[in-house]
Every structure is written in structure tokens, then in C-alpha cells.
Short mmCIF file of C-alpha atoms in Angstrom, two decimals:
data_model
loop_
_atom_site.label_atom_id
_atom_site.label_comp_id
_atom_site.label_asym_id
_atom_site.label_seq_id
_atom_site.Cartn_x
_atom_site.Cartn_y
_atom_site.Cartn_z
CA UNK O 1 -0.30 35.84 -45.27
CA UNK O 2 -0.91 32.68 -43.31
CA UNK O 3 1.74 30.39 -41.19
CA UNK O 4 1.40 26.90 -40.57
CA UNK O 5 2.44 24.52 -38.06
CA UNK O 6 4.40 21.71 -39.97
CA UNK O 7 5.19 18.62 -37.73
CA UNK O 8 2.15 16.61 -37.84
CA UNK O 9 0.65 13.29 -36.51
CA UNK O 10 -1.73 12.51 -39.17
CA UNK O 11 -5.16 10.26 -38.55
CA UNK O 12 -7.00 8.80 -41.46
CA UNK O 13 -8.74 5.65 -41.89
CA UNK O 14 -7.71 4.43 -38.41
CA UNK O 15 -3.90 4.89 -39.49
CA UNK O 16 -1.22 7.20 -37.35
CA UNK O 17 2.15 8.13 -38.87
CA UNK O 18 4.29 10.77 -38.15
CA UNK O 19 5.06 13.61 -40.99
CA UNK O 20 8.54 15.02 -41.10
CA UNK O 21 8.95 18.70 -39.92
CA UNK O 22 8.96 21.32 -43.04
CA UNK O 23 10.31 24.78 -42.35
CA UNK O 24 7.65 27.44 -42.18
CA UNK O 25 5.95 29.20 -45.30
CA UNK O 26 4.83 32.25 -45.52
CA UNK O 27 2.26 32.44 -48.50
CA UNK O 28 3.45 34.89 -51.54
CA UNK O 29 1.40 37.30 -53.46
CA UNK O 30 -0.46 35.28 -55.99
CA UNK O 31 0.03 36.90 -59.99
CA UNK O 32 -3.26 38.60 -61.87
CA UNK O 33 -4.03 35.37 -64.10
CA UNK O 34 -4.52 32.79 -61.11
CA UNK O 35 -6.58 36.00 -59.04
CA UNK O 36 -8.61 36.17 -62.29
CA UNK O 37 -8.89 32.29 -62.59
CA UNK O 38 -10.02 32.32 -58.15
CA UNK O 39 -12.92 35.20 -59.20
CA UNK O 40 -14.32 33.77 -62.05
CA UNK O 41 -14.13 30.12 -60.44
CA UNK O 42 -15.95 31.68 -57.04
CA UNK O 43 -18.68 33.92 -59.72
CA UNK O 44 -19.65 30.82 -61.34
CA UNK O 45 -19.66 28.75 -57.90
CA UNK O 46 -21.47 31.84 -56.28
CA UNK O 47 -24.21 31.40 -58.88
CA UNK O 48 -23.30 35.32 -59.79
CA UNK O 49 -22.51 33.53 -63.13
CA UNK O 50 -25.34 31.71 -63.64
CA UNK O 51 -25.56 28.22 -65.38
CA UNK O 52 -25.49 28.43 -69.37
CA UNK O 53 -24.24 32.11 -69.23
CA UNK O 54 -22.12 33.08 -72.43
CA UNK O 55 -18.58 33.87 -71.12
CA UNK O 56 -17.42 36.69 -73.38
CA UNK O 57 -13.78 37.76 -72.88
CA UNK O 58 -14.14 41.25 -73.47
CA UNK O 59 -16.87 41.63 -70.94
CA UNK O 60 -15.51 39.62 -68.33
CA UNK O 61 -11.65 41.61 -68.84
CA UNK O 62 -13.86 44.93 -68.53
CA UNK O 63 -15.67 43.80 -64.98
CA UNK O 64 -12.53 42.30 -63.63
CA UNK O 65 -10.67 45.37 -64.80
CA UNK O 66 -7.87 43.61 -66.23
CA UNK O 67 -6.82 42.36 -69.46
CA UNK O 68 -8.06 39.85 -72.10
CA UNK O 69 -4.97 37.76 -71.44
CA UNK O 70 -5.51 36.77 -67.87
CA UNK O 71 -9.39 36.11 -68.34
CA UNK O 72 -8.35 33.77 -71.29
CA UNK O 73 -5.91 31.82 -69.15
CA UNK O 74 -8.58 31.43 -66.75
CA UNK O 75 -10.82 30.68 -68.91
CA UNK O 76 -8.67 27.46 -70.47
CA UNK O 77 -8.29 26.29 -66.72
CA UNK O 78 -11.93 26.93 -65.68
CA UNK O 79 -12.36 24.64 -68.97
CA UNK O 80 -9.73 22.02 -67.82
CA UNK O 81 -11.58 21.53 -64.60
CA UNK O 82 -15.38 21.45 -66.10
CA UNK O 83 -16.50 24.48 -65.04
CA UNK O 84 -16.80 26.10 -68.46
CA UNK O 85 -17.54 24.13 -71.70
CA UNK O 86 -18.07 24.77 -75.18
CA UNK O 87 -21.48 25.33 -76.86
CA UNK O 88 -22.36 24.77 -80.37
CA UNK O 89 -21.18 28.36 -81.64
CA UNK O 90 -17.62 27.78 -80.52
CA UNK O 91 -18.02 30.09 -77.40
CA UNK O 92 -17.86 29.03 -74.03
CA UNK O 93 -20.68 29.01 -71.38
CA UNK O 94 -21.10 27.90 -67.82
CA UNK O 95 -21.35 24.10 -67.06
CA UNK O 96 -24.37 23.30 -65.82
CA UNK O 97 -23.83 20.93 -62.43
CA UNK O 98 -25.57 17.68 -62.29
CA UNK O 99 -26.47 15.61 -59.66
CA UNK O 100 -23.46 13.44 -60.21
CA UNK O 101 -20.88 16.07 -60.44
CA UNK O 102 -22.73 16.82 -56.74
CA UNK O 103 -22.46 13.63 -55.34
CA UNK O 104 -18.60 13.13 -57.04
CA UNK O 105 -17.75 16.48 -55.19
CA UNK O 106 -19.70 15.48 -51.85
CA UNK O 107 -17.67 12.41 -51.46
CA UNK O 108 -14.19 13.68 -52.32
CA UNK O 109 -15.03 16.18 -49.34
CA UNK O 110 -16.07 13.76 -47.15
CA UNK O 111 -12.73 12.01 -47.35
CA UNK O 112 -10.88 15.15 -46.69
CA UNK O 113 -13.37 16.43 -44.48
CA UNK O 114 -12.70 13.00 -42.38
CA UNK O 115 -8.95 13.37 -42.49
CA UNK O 116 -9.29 16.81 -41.66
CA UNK O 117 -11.15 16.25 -38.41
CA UNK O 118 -8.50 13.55 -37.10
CA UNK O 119 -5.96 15.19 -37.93
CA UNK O 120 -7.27 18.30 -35.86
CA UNK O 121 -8.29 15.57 -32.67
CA UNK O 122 -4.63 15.03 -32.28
CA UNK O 123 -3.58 19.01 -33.06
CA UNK O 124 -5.84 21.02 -31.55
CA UNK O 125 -5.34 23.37 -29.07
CA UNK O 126 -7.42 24.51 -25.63
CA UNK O 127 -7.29 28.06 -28.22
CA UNK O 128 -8.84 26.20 -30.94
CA UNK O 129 -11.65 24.42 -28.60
CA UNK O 130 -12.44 26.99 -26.97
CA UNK O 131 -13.01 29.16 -30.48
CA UNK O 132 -14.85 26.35 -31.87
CA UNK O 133 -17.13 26.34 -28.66
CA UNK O 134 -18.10 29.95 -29.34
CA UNK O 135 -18.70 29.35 -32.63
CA UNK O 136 -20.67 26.24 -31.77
CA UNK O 137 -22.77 28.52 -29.43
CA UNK O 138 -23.41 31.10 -32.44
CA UNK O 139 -24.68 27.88 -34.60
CA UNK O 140 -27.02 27.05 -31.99
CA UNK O 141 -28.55 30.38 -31.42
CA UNK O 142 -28.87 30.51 -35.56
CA UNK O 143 -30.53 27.36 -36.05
CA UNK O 144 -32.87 27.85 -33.05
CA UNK O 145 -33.95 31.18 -34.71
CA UNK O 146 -34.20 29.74 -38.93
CA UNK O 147 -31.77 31.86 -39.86
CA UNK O 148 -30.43 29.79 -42.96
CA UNK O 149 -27.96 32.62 -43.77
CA UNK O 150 -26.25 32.93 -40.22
CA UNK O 151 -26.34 29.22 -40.12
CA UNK O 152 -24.87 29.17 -43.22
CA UNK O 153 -21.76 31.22 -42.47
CA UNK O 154 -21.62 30.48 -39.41
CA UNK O 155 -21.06 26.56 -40.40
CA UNK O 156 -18.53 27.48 -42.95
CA UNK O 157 -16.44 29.22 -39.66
CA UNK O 158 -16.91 26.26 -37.95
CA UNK O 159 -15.03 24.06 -40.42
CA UNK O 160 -12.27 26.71 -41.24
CA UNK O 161 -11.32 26.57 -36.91
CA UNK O 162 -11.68 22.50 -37.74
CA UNK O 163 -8.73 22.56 -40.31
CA UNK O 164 -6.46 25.39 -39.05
CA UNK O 165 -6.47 23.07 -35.98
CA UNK O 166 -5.61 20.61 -38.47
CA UNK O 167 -2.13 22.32 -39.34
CA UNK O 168 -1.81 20.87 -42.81
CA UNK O 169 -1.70 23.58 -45.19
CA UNK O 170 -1.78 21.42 -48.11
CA UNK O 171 -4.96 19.70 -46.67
CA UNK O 172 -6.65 22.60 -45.38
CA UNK O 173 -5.91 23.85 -49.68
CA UNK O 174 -7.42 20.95 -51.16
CA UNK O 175 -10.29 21.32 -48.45
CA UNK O 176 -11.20 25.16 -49.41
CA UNK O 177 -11.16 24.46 -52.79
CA UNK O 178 -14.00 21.52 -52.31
CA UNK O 179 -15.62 23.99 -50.55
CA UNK O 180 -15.76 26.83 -53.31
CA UNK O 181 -17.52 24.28 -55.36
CA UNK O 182 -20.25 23.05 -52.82
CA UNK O 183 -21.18 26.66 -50.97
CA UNK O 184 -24.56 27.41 -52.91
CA UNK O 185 -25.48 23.77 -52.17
CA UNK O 186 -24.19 23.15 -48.63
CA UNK O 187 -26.89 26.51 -48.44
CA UNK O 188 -29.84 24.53 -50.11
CA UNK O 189 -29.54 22.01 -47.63
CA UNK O 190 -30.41 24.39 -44.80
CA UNK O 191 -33.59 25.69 -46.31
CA UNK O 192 -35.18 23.20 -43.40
CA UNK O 193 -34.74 24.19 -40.10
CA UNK O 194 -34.48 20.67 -39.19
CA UNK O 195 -31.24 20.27 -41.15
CA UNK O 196 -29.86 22.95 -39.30
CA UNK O 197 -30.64 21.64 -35.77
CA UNK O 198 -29.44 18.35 -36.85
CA UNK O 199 -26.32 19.66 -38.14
CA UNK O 200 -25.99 22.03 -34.91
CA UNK O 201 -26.12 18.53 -32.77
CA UNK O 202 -23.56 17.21 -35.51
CA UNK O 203 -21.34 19.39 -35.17
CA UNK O 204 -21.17 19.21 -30.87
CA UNK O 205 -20.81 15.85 -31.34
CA UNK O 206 -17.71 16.28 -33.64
CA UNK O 207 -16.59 19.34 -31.53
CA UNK O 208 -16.60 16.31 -27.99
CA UNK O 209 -14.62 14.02 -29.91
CA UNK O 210 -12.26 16.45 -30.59
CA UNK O 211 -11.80 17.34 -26.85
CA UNK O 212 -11.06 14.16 -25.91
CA UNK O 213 -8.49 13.19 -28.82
CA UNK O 214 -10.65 10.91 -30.27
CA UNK O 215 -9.13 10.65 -33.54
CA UNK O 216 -10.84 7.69 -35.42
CA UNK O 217 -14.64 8.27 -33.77
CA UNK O 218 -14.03 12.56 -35.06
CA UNK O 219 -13.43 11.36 -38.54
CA UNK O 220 -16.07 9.13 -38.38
CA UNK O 221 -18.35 11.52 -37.11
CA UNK O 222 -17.29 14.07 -39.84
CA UNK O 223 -17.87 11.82 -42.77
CA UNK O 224 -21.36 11.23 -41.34
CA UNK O 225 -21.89 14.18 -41.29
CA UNK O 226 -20.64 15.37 -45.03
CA UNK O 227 -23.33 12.57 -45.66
CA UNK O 228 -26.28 13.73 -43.89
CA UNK O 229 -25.48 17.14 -45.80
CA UNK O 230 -25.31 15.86 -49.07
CA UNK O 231 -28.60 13.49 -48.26
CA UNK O 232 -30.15 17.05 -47.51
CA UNK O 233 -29.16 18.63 -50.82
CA UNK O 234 -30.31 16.02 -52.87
CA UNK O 235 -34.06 16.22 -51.17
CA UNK O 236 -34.05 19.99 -52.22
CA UNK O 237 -33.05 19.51 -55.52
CA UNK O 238 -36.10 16.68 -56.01
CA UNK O 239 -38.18 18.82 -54.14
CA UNK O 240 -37.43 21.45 -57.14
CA UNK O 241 -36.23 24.24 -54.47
#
């Protein structure tokens, strides 16, 4: 379970107000149809369920060892949000994702990625810097050695210390799901070890800013850099890779 921090000064697009306080939450136990809905969503995001794969009910309840009931309630809300569509023989198959879908997803984050990191320039804590200088460190180390995987996780920690800082737990919601959608690709985009050193130097840059308060240039700096990682993923994918 996760606790929040709920009085909030809140920075996007150059604008400061002042949330009001909301009591503490502790988050419940979530039922077995929305856990089902969470693995298949993060299977077909994975790539574990690979695009155009037949979604068969029975299979799927077997694997998840659980019923047919909460795989077809997931199923109808993987639908609702485009994951899953219907082919020709009535079934229902992966969605493929096309470069639009990519770049729709890509800028929604980079709004929330931008809010995100002002937000966390006027929140954070010497804890929270200081974690998000070791992790910084790690990041370094990884891109200086090509190591696309460690890079790779290790930039995905980086972000999650960026919006705990934040202390929004709706925000730091709507920002995890974005992610879900974009981790195999954020990956493609670090198949060049030049991506990763420029995103290493990136991130210290956003990682000053937010030493120094700097609210408006840390947002700015974080939706530059959501750019720079879609431009990345968009050479891969018209490289073929």
C-alpha cells in the first residue's frame, strides 16, 4: 500500500495554485476482474501478447488461473480502450499500434510528464535528490557501458523518484498508466548508445533544475525530453529495428 502527501503547490504551463489538503489514502486491495484487466493490458504492452494474437477466453482464464468471467470483463475494457479489436470471425485479437497511436500516446505523456516534473521542483525533498542522484549515477555508468537493458530500467526508476516527489497520486496514476503503454518503445529508442548518453545528460539537466526549484525551466526540460525520446523511436521504427 502506498501513502501520499496531499497539500500541493502545483506548476504547469508557467501557472502556480495551491491544491486544498485531502486526508491521507491508503490504497485498497484491488478485486480479480481489474487484476485480470492490469495483466492482460501489461502482456499485450509487454509484447508477451504479440500483435494480431487471437485472444481466446478459455486459454487466457486457464494461464491467469481464474475464471472466464473476469478475462471477459477485461477483455470488453481492453476493447474500450483499443487495445483489443475485432477481426473478421467475430473473435478478438491484439491491436496492432501504429505510428499515430505512438505519437498520440508520446504527447499525452509529455504533458504529464511536464506537470509532473514541476510539480516535483516545488515538492521534492533533500531524500528525493539525493535518491535521484544515485540513480542518476547508475544511468551514467549504464549508458557509458551500452547496456540498453540497465539503461532501460534504470530510466524507468528515475521517473518513478520524479513523480513520488511529485506527491500527486492521481498524477503519478495517470502517469504509470502512459507508461504501461510506451515501455517496449521507450526500449527501442535506446538501441543507440547515443540516445542513451543523450538521455543520461537529459536527465542531469532535469535532475539541476529540480535542485534549485526551478519549476517552469524542469517542465520544460522534461517535455524536451519526452520529445527527443519519441524522435528516437520513430528513427527505429523507419530504420525497420
Amino acid at each position: 500500500a502506498r501513502t501520499w502527501h496531499t497539500s500541493m503547490s502545483i506548476a504547469c504551463g508557467s501557472e502556480v495554485r495551491i491544491m486544498r489538503t485531502l486526508p491521507v489514502q491508503t490504497e485498497p486491495s484491488l478485486p480479480v476482474g481489474y487484476e485480470t484487466f492490469v495483466q492482460l493490458r501489461s502482456m499485450i504492452i509487454s509484447g508477451a501478447l504479440k500483435e494480431g494474437t487471437r485472444l481466446v477466453e478459455r486459454k487466457l482464464a486457464a494461464e491467469l488461473k481464474v475464471s472466464r468471467t473476469p478475462v471477459r470483463e477485461a477483455l470488453k475494457r481492453l476493447e474500450a480502450e483499443g487495445l483489443v479489436q475485432s477481426n473478421r470471425s467475430g473473435g478478438l485479437i491484439v491491436t496492432t499500434f501504429s505510428q499515430a497511436d505512438i505519437e498520440e500516446i508520446f504527447t499525452i505523456r509529455e504533458a504529464l510528464e511536464g506537470c509532473a516534473t514541476g510539480i516535483a521542483a516545488l515538492r521534492r525533498t533533500p531524500e528525493a535528490l539525493d535518491a535521484m542522484s544515485e540513480q542518476m549515477e547508475l544511468l551514467q555508468s549504464s549508458a557509458e557501458a551500452g547496456d540498453i537493458d540497465g539503461f532501460w530500467r534504470l530510466n524507468l526508476e528515475f521517473h518513478a523518484l520524479i513523480y513520488e516527489a511529485a506527491a500527486s497520486p492521481r498524477l503519478y496514476r495517470m502517469l504509470m498508466d502512459t507508461r504501461e503503454y510506451l515501455r517496449r518503445f521507450t526500449r527501442l529508442g535506446f538501441r543507440r548508445q547515443s540516445r542513451m548518453l543523450e538521455a543520461s545528460a537529459e536527465h542531469r539537466e532535469i535532475l539541476r533544475l529540480l535542485a534549485a526549484s526551478d519549476a517552469a525551466n524542469a517542465e520544460h526540460a522534461a517535455r524536451t525530453h519526452t520529445r527527443h525520446s519519441l524522435a528516437a523511436v520513430l528513427h527505429m521504427i523507419s530504420e525497420g529495428r
